[in-house]
Short mmCIF file of C-alpha atoms in Angstrom, two decimals:
data_model
loop_
_atom_site.label_atom_id
_atom_site.label_comp_id
_atom_site.label_asym_id
_atom_site.label_seq_id
_atom_site.Cartn_x
_atom_site.Cartn_y
_atom_site.Cartn_z
CA MET C 294 -52.45 -31.79 -16.01
CA LYS C 295 -49.76 -34.12 -14.71
CA ALA C 296 -47.20 -32.43 -16.94
CA ILE C 297 -48.17 -28.98 -15.61
CA ARG C 298 -47.83 -30.19 -12.02
CA PHE C 299 -44.43 -31.68 -12.79
CA ILE C 300 -43.25 -28.45 -14.41
CA SER C 301 -44.51 -26.37 -11.46
CA PHE C 302 -42.73 -28.67 -9.06
CA CYS C 303 -39.48 -28.33 -11.02
CA LEU C 304 -39.85 -24.53 -11.05
CA GLY C 305 -40.47 -24.67 -7.29
CA CYS C 306 -37.26 -26.68 -6.84
CA VAL C 307 -35.29 -24.15 -8.90
CA LEU C 308 -36.78 -21.29 -6.87
CA VAL C 309 -35.92 -22.97 -3.56
CA SER C 310 -32.40 -23.67 -4.82
CA VAL C 311 -31.86 -20.07 -5.98
CA ALA C 312 -33.31 -18.63 -2.76
CA ALA C 313 -31.11 -20.85 -0.58
CA GLY C 314 -28.06 -20.00 -2.70
CA ALA C 315 -28.73 -16.26 -2.66
CA ALA C 316 -29.31 -16.20 1.09
CA THR C 317 -26.15 -18.21 1.83
CA CYS C 318 -24.11 -16.11 -0.57
CA VAL C 319 -25.29 -12.76 0.81
CA ILE C 320 -24.95 -13.75 4.48
CA ARG C 321 -21.51 -15.30 3.99
CA ALA C 322 -20.28 -12.41 1.83
CA LYS C 323 -21.64 -9.65 4.06
CA TYR C 324 -20.62 -11.00 7.45
CA TRP C 325 -17.49 -12.96 6.63
CA TYR C 326 -15.79 -12.25 3.29
CA LEU C 327 -16.52 -8.57 2.66
CA PRO C 328 -14.98 -7.23 5.90
CA ASN C 329 -11.90 -9.38 5.28
CA VAL C 330 -11.64 -8.39 1.63
CA LYS C 331 -12.00 -4.71 2.55
CA ALA C 332 -9.37 -5.01 5.27
CA ASN C 333 -6.93 -6.74 2.91
CA LEU C 334 -7.51 -4.15 0.19
CA ALA C 335 -7.04 -1.36 2.73
CA TYR C 336 -3.82 -2.95 3.92
CA SER C 337 -2.39 -3.14 0.38
CA TYR C 338 -3.63 0.35 -0.44
CA ALA C 339 -2.11 1.91 2.68
CA GLY C 340 1.16 0.02 2.17
CA PHE C 341 1.44 1.31 -1.38
CA PHE C 342 0.83 4.90 -0.27
CA SER C 343 3.09 4.54 2.73
CA GLU C 344 6.05 3.65 0.51
CA TYR C 345 5.18 6.53 -1.80
CA ALA C 346 4.90 9.06 1.04
CA VAL C 347 8.07 7.93 2.82
CA LEU C 348 10.06 8.08 -0.43
CA GLN C 349 8.67 11.50 -1.30
CA SER C 350 9.56 12.83 2.13
CA ASN C 351 13.11 11.47 1.78
CA GLN C 352 13.83 12.15 -1.86
CA ALA C 353 11.80 15.19 -2.87
CA SER C 354 11.53 18.73 -1.52
CA ALA C 355 10.02 19.40 1.89
CA GLN C 356 6.85 20.72 0.27
CA ASP C 357 6.41 17.62 -1.94
CA GLY C 358 7.12 15.46 1.09
CA LYS C 359 4.48 17.25 3.16
CA THR C 360 1.89 16.89 0.40
CA ALA C 361 2.52 13.14 0.14
CA LEU C 362 2.50 12.63 3.91
CA LEU C 363 -0.75 14.55 4.32
CA GLN C 364 -2.28 12.44 1.56
CA TYR C 365 -1.21 9.28 3.39
CA LEU C 366 -2.51 10.67 6.68
CA GLY C 367 -5.84 11.37 4.98
CA ILE C 368 -6.05 7.72 3.93
CA LEU C 369 -5.34 6.52 7.49
CA GLN C 370 -7.97 8.91 8.88
CA ARG C 371 -10.46 7.72 6.31
CA PHE C 372 -9.90 4.10 7.35
CA GLN C 373 -10.46 5.17 10.95
CA SER C 374 -13.67 7.05 10.23
CA GLU C 375 -15.10 4.41 7.89
CA LYS C 376 -14.36 1.66 10.43
CA ILE C 377 -12.59 -0.47 7.84
CA GLY C 378 -11.25 -3.58 9.52
CA TYR C 379 -7.71 -2.22 9.73
CA PRO C 380 -6.09 -2.86 13.12
CA GLU C 381 -6.80 0.23 15.22
CA ASN C 382 -3.42 0.21 17.00
CA LEU C 383 -1.58 0.11 13.67
CA LEU C 384 -3.61 3.05 12.40
CA HIS C 385 -2.57 5.08 15.46
CA LEU C 386 1.05 3.95 15.19
CA TYR C 387 1.30 4.84 11.49
CA SER C 388 -0.54 8.14 12.05
CA GLY C 389 1.87 8.97 14.89
CA GLN C 390 4.89 8.18 12.72
CA THR C 391 3.47 10.26 9.87
CA TYR C 392 2.93 13.22 12.21
CA LEU C 393 6.55 12.87 13.31
CA ARG C 394 7.72 12.95 9.69
CA LEU C 395 5.59 16.05 9.15
CA TYR C 396 7.07 17.56 12.30
CA ARG C 397 10.55 16.94 10.92
CA LEU C 398 9.71 18.61 7.61
CA GLU C 399 8.17 21.61 9.37
CA VAL C 400 11.34 22.00 11.45
CA VAL C 401 13.40 21.87 8.25
CA THR C 402 11.22 24.55 6.65
CA LYS C 403 11.42 26.64 9.86
CA ASN C 404 7.75 26.57 10.75
CA PRO C 405 7.87 26.07 14.55
CA ALA C 406 4.15 26.57 15.22
CA LYS C 407 3.12 23.88 12.75
CA ALA C 408 5.97 21.61 13.90
CA ASP C 409 4.75 21.88 17.49
CA GLU C 410 1.21 21.06 16.37
CA TYR C 411 2.40 17.92 14.57
CA LEU C 412 4.52 16.88 17.55
CA ARG C 413 1.47 17.12 19.81
CA SER C 414 -0.64 15.18 17.31
CA ALA C 415 2.03 12.47 17.21
CA GLU C 416 2.07 12.39 21.02
CA ARG C 417 -1.72 12.02 21.07
CA GLU C 418 -1.78 9.22 18.47
CA LEU C 419 0.99 7.28 20.19
CA ALA C 420 -0.71 7.72 23.57
CA ILE C 421 -3.88 6.14 22.12
CA GLN C 422 -1.69 3.39 20.69
CA GLY C 423 -0.42 2.63 24.20
CA HIS C 424 2.64 4.86 24.72
CA LYS C 425 1.00 7.00 27.39
CA GLU C 426 4.16 8.06 29.24
CA ILE C 427 5.93 9.40 26.18
CA THR C 428 7.44 12.88 26.35
CA PRO C 429 8.12 15.34 23.49
CA GLU C 430 11.87 14.96 24.14
CA GLN C 431 11.63 11.21 23.65
CA LEU C 432 9.69 11.76 20.44
CA ILE C 433 12.36 14.13 19.16
CA ARG C 434 15.06 11.58 19.94
CA TYR C 435 12.99 8.93 18.15
CA THR C 436 12.61 11.21 15.13
CA GLN C 437 16.35 11.77 15.13
CA ALA C 438 17.01 8.03 15.14
CA LEU C 439 14.40 7.43 12.43
CA GLU C 440 15.88 10.15 10.27
CA ALA C 441 19.41 8.78 10.66
CA SER C 442 18.30 5.23 9.84
CA GLU C 443 16.38 6.39 6.76
CA ALA C 444 19.23 8.60 5.56
CA LYS C 445 21.49 5.57 5.75
CA PHE C 446 19.00 3.24 4.07
CA TYR C 447 17.74 5.50 1.29
CA ASN C 448 20.74 7.71 0.65
CA GLY C 449 23.63 5.52 1.73
CA ASN C 450 25.03 7.99 4.22
CA THR C 451 25.15 8.15 7.96
CA GLY C 452 24.73 11.89 8.03
CA ILE C 453 21.45 13.62 8.63
CA PRO C 454 20.34 16.10 5.94
CA VAL C 455 19.40 18.76 8.46
CA PRO C 456 20.63 18.74 12.04
CA VAL C 457 17.88 17.53 14.28
CA ASP C 458 19.60 18.28 17.57
CA GLU C 459 17.55 20.64 19.63
CA GLN C 460 14.68 20.34 17.20
CA LYS C 461 12.01 21.12 19.73
CA PRO C 462 10.16 24.11 18.33
CA MET J 108 -41.94 -37.94 0.59
CA LYS J 109 -40.17 -37.87 -2.76
CA LYS J 110 -41.07 -34.21 -3.11
CA ILE J 111 -39.57 -33.35 0.27
CA ILE J 112 -36.36 -35.20 -0.60
CA ALA J 113 -36.15 -33.40 -3.97
CA LEU J 114 -36.71 -30.02 -2.33
CA SER J 115 -34.09 -30.78 0.34
CA ILE J 116 -31.55 -31.73 -2.31
CA CYS J 117 -32.29 -28.48 -4.17
CA THR J 118 -31.83 -26.49 -0.96
CA ILE J 119 -28.50 -28.17 -0.22
CA LEU J 120 -27.27 -27.64 -3.78
CA GLY J 121 -28.32 -23.98 -3.70
CA THR J 122 -26.64 -23.46 -0.34
CA LEU J 123 -23.42 -25.02 -1.61
CA ALA J 124 -23.46 -22.84 -4.73
CA GLY J 125 -24.05 -19.75 -2.59
CA TYR J 126 -21.27 -20.77 -0.20
CA PHE J 127 -18.72 -20.95 -3.00
CA ALA J 128 -20.02 -17.86 -4.81
CA ALA J 129 -19.63 -15.64 -1.72
CA PRO J 130 -15.92 -14.77 -2.30
CA ILE J 131 -16.67 -13.69 -5.88
CA LEU J 132 -19.61 -11.57 -4.71
CA SER J 133 -17.42 -10.02 -2.00
CA MET J 134 -14.75 -9.02 -4.50
CA ALA J 135 -17.38 -7.54 -6.81
CA ALA J 136 -18.99 -5.66 -3.92
CA ALA J 137 -15.62 -4.33 -2.72
CA GLN J 138 -14.75 -3.23 -6.25
CA SER J 139 -18.01 -1.41 -6.82
CA SER J 140 -18.10 0.22 -3.36
CA ASP J 141 -14.62 1.72 -3.71
CA PRO J 142 -13.05 1.33 -7.13
CA ASP J 143 -10.01 3.51 -6.26
CA ILE J 144 -8.95 1.41 -3.28
CA PHE J 145 -9.57 -1.75 -5.28
CA ALA J 146 -7.48 -0.59 -8.26
CA VAL J 147 -4.52 0.57 -6.15
CA ALA J 148 -4.64 -2.53 -3.95
CA MET J 149 -4.58 -4.78 -7.02
CA LEU J 150 -1.68 -2.75 -8.39
CA ALA J 151 0.16 -3.11 -5.08
CA ASN J 152 -0.39 -6.87 -5.06
CA TYR J 153 0.79 -7.15 -8.65
CA LYS J 154 3.86 -5.08 -7.83
CA ASN J 155 4.70 -7.33 -4.88
CA SER J 156 4.51 -10.40 -7.08
CA VAL J 157 6.65 -8.83 -9.83
CA VAL J 158 9.31 -7.43 -7.52
CA CYS J 159 9.45 -10.58 -5.40
CA ASP J 160 9.74 -12.72 -8.52
CA CYS J 161 12.47 -10.40 -9.81
CA LEU J 162 14.73 -11.70 -7.08
CA GLY J 163 14.24 -15.35 -7.69
CA GLN J 164 13.45 -15.98 -11.34
CA PRO J 165 15.44 -15.90 -14.61
CA VAL J 166 16.47 -12.40 -15.67
CA LYS J 167 14.45 -12.55 -18.88
CA GLU J 168 11.29 -13.39 -16.96
CA SER J 169 11.98 -10.50 -14.60
CA ALA J 170 12.31 -8.12 -17.54
CA LYS J 171 9.03 -9.40 -18.96
CA GLY J 172 7.23 -9.02 -15.64
CA LEU J 173 8.53 -5.51 -15.13
CA SER J 174 7.58 -4.51 -18.70
CA GLU J 175 4.04 -5.74 -18.10
CA TYR J 176 3.91 -3.86 -14.79
CA LEU J 177 5.09 -0.73 -16.61
CA SER J 178 2.29 -0.93 -19.14
CA ILE J 179 -0.28 -1.42 -16.34
CA LEU J 180 1.14 1.62 -14.55
CA GLN J 181 0.92 3.69 -17.70
CA LYS J 182 -2.76 2.81 -18.08
CA PHE J 183 -3.26 3.58 -14.40
CA ARG J 184 -1.65 6.98 -14.85
CA GLU J 185 -3.94 7.83 -17.76
CA LYS J 186 -6.85 7.47 -15.33
CA ASN J 187 -5.12 9.29 -12.44
CA GLN J 188 -3.30 12.12 -14.14
CA LYS J 189 -3.27 14.45 -11.12
CA SER J 190 -1.68 11.97 -8.75
CA ALA J 191 2.11 11.80 -8.28
CA VAL J 192 1.89 8.17 -7.14
CA PRO J 193 1.99 6.57 -10.60
CA ALA J 194 4.89 8.83 -11.63
CA GLN J 195 6.99 7.67 -8.69
CA GLU J 196 6.10 4.05 -9.29
CA LEU J 197 6.78 4.37 -13.03
CA GLY J 198 10.13 6.03 -12.36
CA LEU J 199 11.24 3.31 -9.94
CA THR J 200 10.01 0.55 -12.25
CA TYR J 201 11.98 2.01 -15.16
CA VAL J 202 15.07 1.97 -12.95
CA ARG J 203 14.36 -1.63 -11.89
CA LEU J 204 13.94 -2.61 -15.55
CA SER J 205 17.13 -0.80 -16.46
CA LEU J 206 19.07 -2.79 -13.85
CA VAL J 207 17.64 -6.05 -15.19
CA GLU J 208 18.47 -5.07 -18.78
CA ARG J 209 22.02 -4.28 -17.72
CA ARG J 210 22.28 -7.85 -16.48
CA LEU J 211 21.00 -9.01 -19.87
CA ASP J 212 23.77 -6.97 -21.59
CA GLU J 213 21.18 -4.78 -23.27
CA GLN J 214 23.06 -1.61 -22.52
CA SER J 215 21.20 0.69 -24.91
CA HIS J 216 17.79 -0.35 -23.53
CA ALA J 217 19.15 -0.05 -19.99
CA ASP J 218 20.37 3.49 -20.62
CA GLU J 219 17.09 4.46 -22.26
CA ASP J 220 14.99 3.10 -19.38
CA MET J 221 17.24 4.75 -16.83
CA LYS J 222 16.66 8.07 -18.60
CA HIS J 223 12.89 7.49 -18.55
CA GLY J 224 13.08 6.72 -14.84
CA GLN J 225 15.15 9.81 -14.12
CA ALA J 226 12.71 11.99 -16.08
CA GLU J 227 9.67 10.59 -14.25
CA LEU J 228 11.24 11.08 -10.83
CA ALA J 229 12.43 14.59 -11.67
CA THR J 230 8.85 15.60 -12.50
CA ILE J 231 7.71 14.77 -8.96
CA GLY J 232 10.47 16.84 -7.38
CA TRP J 233 13.15 14.28 -6.58
CA LYS J 234 16.35 16.09 -5.77
CA ASP J 235 18.93 13.46 -6.72
CA THR J 236 18.06 11.57 -9.90
CA SER J 237 21.59 10.52 -10.76
CA SER J 238 21.93 7.01 -12.09
CA THR J 239 24.26 6.07 -9.20
CA HIS J 240 21.79 7.20 -6.54
CA LEU J 241 18.76 5.59 -8.20
CA THR J 242 20.65 2.32 -8.64
CA PHE J 243 21.54 2.37 -4.94
CA LEU J 244 18.02 3.30 -3.89
CA VAL J 245 16.31 0.62 -5.98
CA THR J 246 18.79 -1.99 -4.79
CA GLN J 247 17.93 -1.00 -1.23
CA LEU J 248 14.19 -1.10 -1.93
CA ASN J 249 14.52 -4.49 -3.64
CA SER J 250 16.35 -5.82 -0.62
CA GLU J 251 13.12 -5.37 1.35
CA TYR J 252 11.51 -7.97 -0.88
CA LYS J 253 14.14 -10.63 -0.28
CA PRO J 254 12.37 -13.90 0.40
CA ALA J 255 14.93 -14.80 3.10
CA ASP J 256 12.70 -13.90 6.03
CA GLY J 257 9.53 -14.37 4.06
CA ASN J 258 8.15 -10.99 5.03
CA LYS J 259 8.28 -7.67 3.27
CA LYS J 260 9.42 -5.03 5.69
CA THR J 261 9.81 -1.34 5.23
CA VAL J 262 12.21 0.83 7.13
CA ALA J 263 9.25 2.75 8.50
CA ALA J 264 7.55 -0.39 9.71
CA ALA J 265 10.78 -1.85 11.00
CA ALA J 266 11.60 1.25 12.98
CA THR J 267 11.09 0.70 16.65
CA THR J 268 8.36 2.57 18.38
CA PRO J 269 9.51 5.37 20.63
CA ARG J 270 10.56 4.45 24.12
#
């Protein structure tokens, strides 16, 4: 009888230990680690795709560039809709920049309606991000500067592949 | 009294075990909830470590690291055959490896890997896949990983926001 009571007590101790461990683990994982892990994974994932999309838009054809940029944009929108702990202002900044790259490619492929749409989307994203007073002309000038800096960095020239002066659709 | 002390000790031990097991559980949960994001993020982290190390470690070690990264990428591509992402990454890694092999005076390997890189990048529509351009481009991309400022920066991220 004494042995049975001792064994039941030991089992009770194990049960208490497991319950306390499980509760601590779940609470700590759910409310502390998991959001951080997800945010870090999202950051690495988006960074990887960002490099891919920027390189495709600079090195491949306009169509391949657009496909890659839209894929990247889809990832950013997914992070926004799933409320992954990715800084909201960065999501809007990167989305705005991606819309501007898309705008540039649409101008190159002579699609003014789509280019205008992307320019407005960029304006909207950057306004949410905090640049409320920004005008389309300023965005075009920014795109021009971005294009020149990327042409220099990725292709080693100071020229711009396609003239961006007067790019407003 | 003894029973209460024993139960308290068990509770503390369990809590401690749970506290330290939480990071492992989080990783497992993140992996199972979105395996694609997890796989690409791990790949990105591995790439960062390989490319960063390339700039500071012996050339032979760099070649080894890049070869391992190549084989991981090839496995990744087998699972994601429709995506152009692994092709671009494979192409650039072949070029990186080729540059390292050139420093090791393994010219035939270097030429072979450069050709592999050019072929991969041509399949995803790259317009200029000349060896000169790819060497320049990879050198530029590697420069973003220089440990001088401690931070990886991309041109896109470094670009100033519109004013």
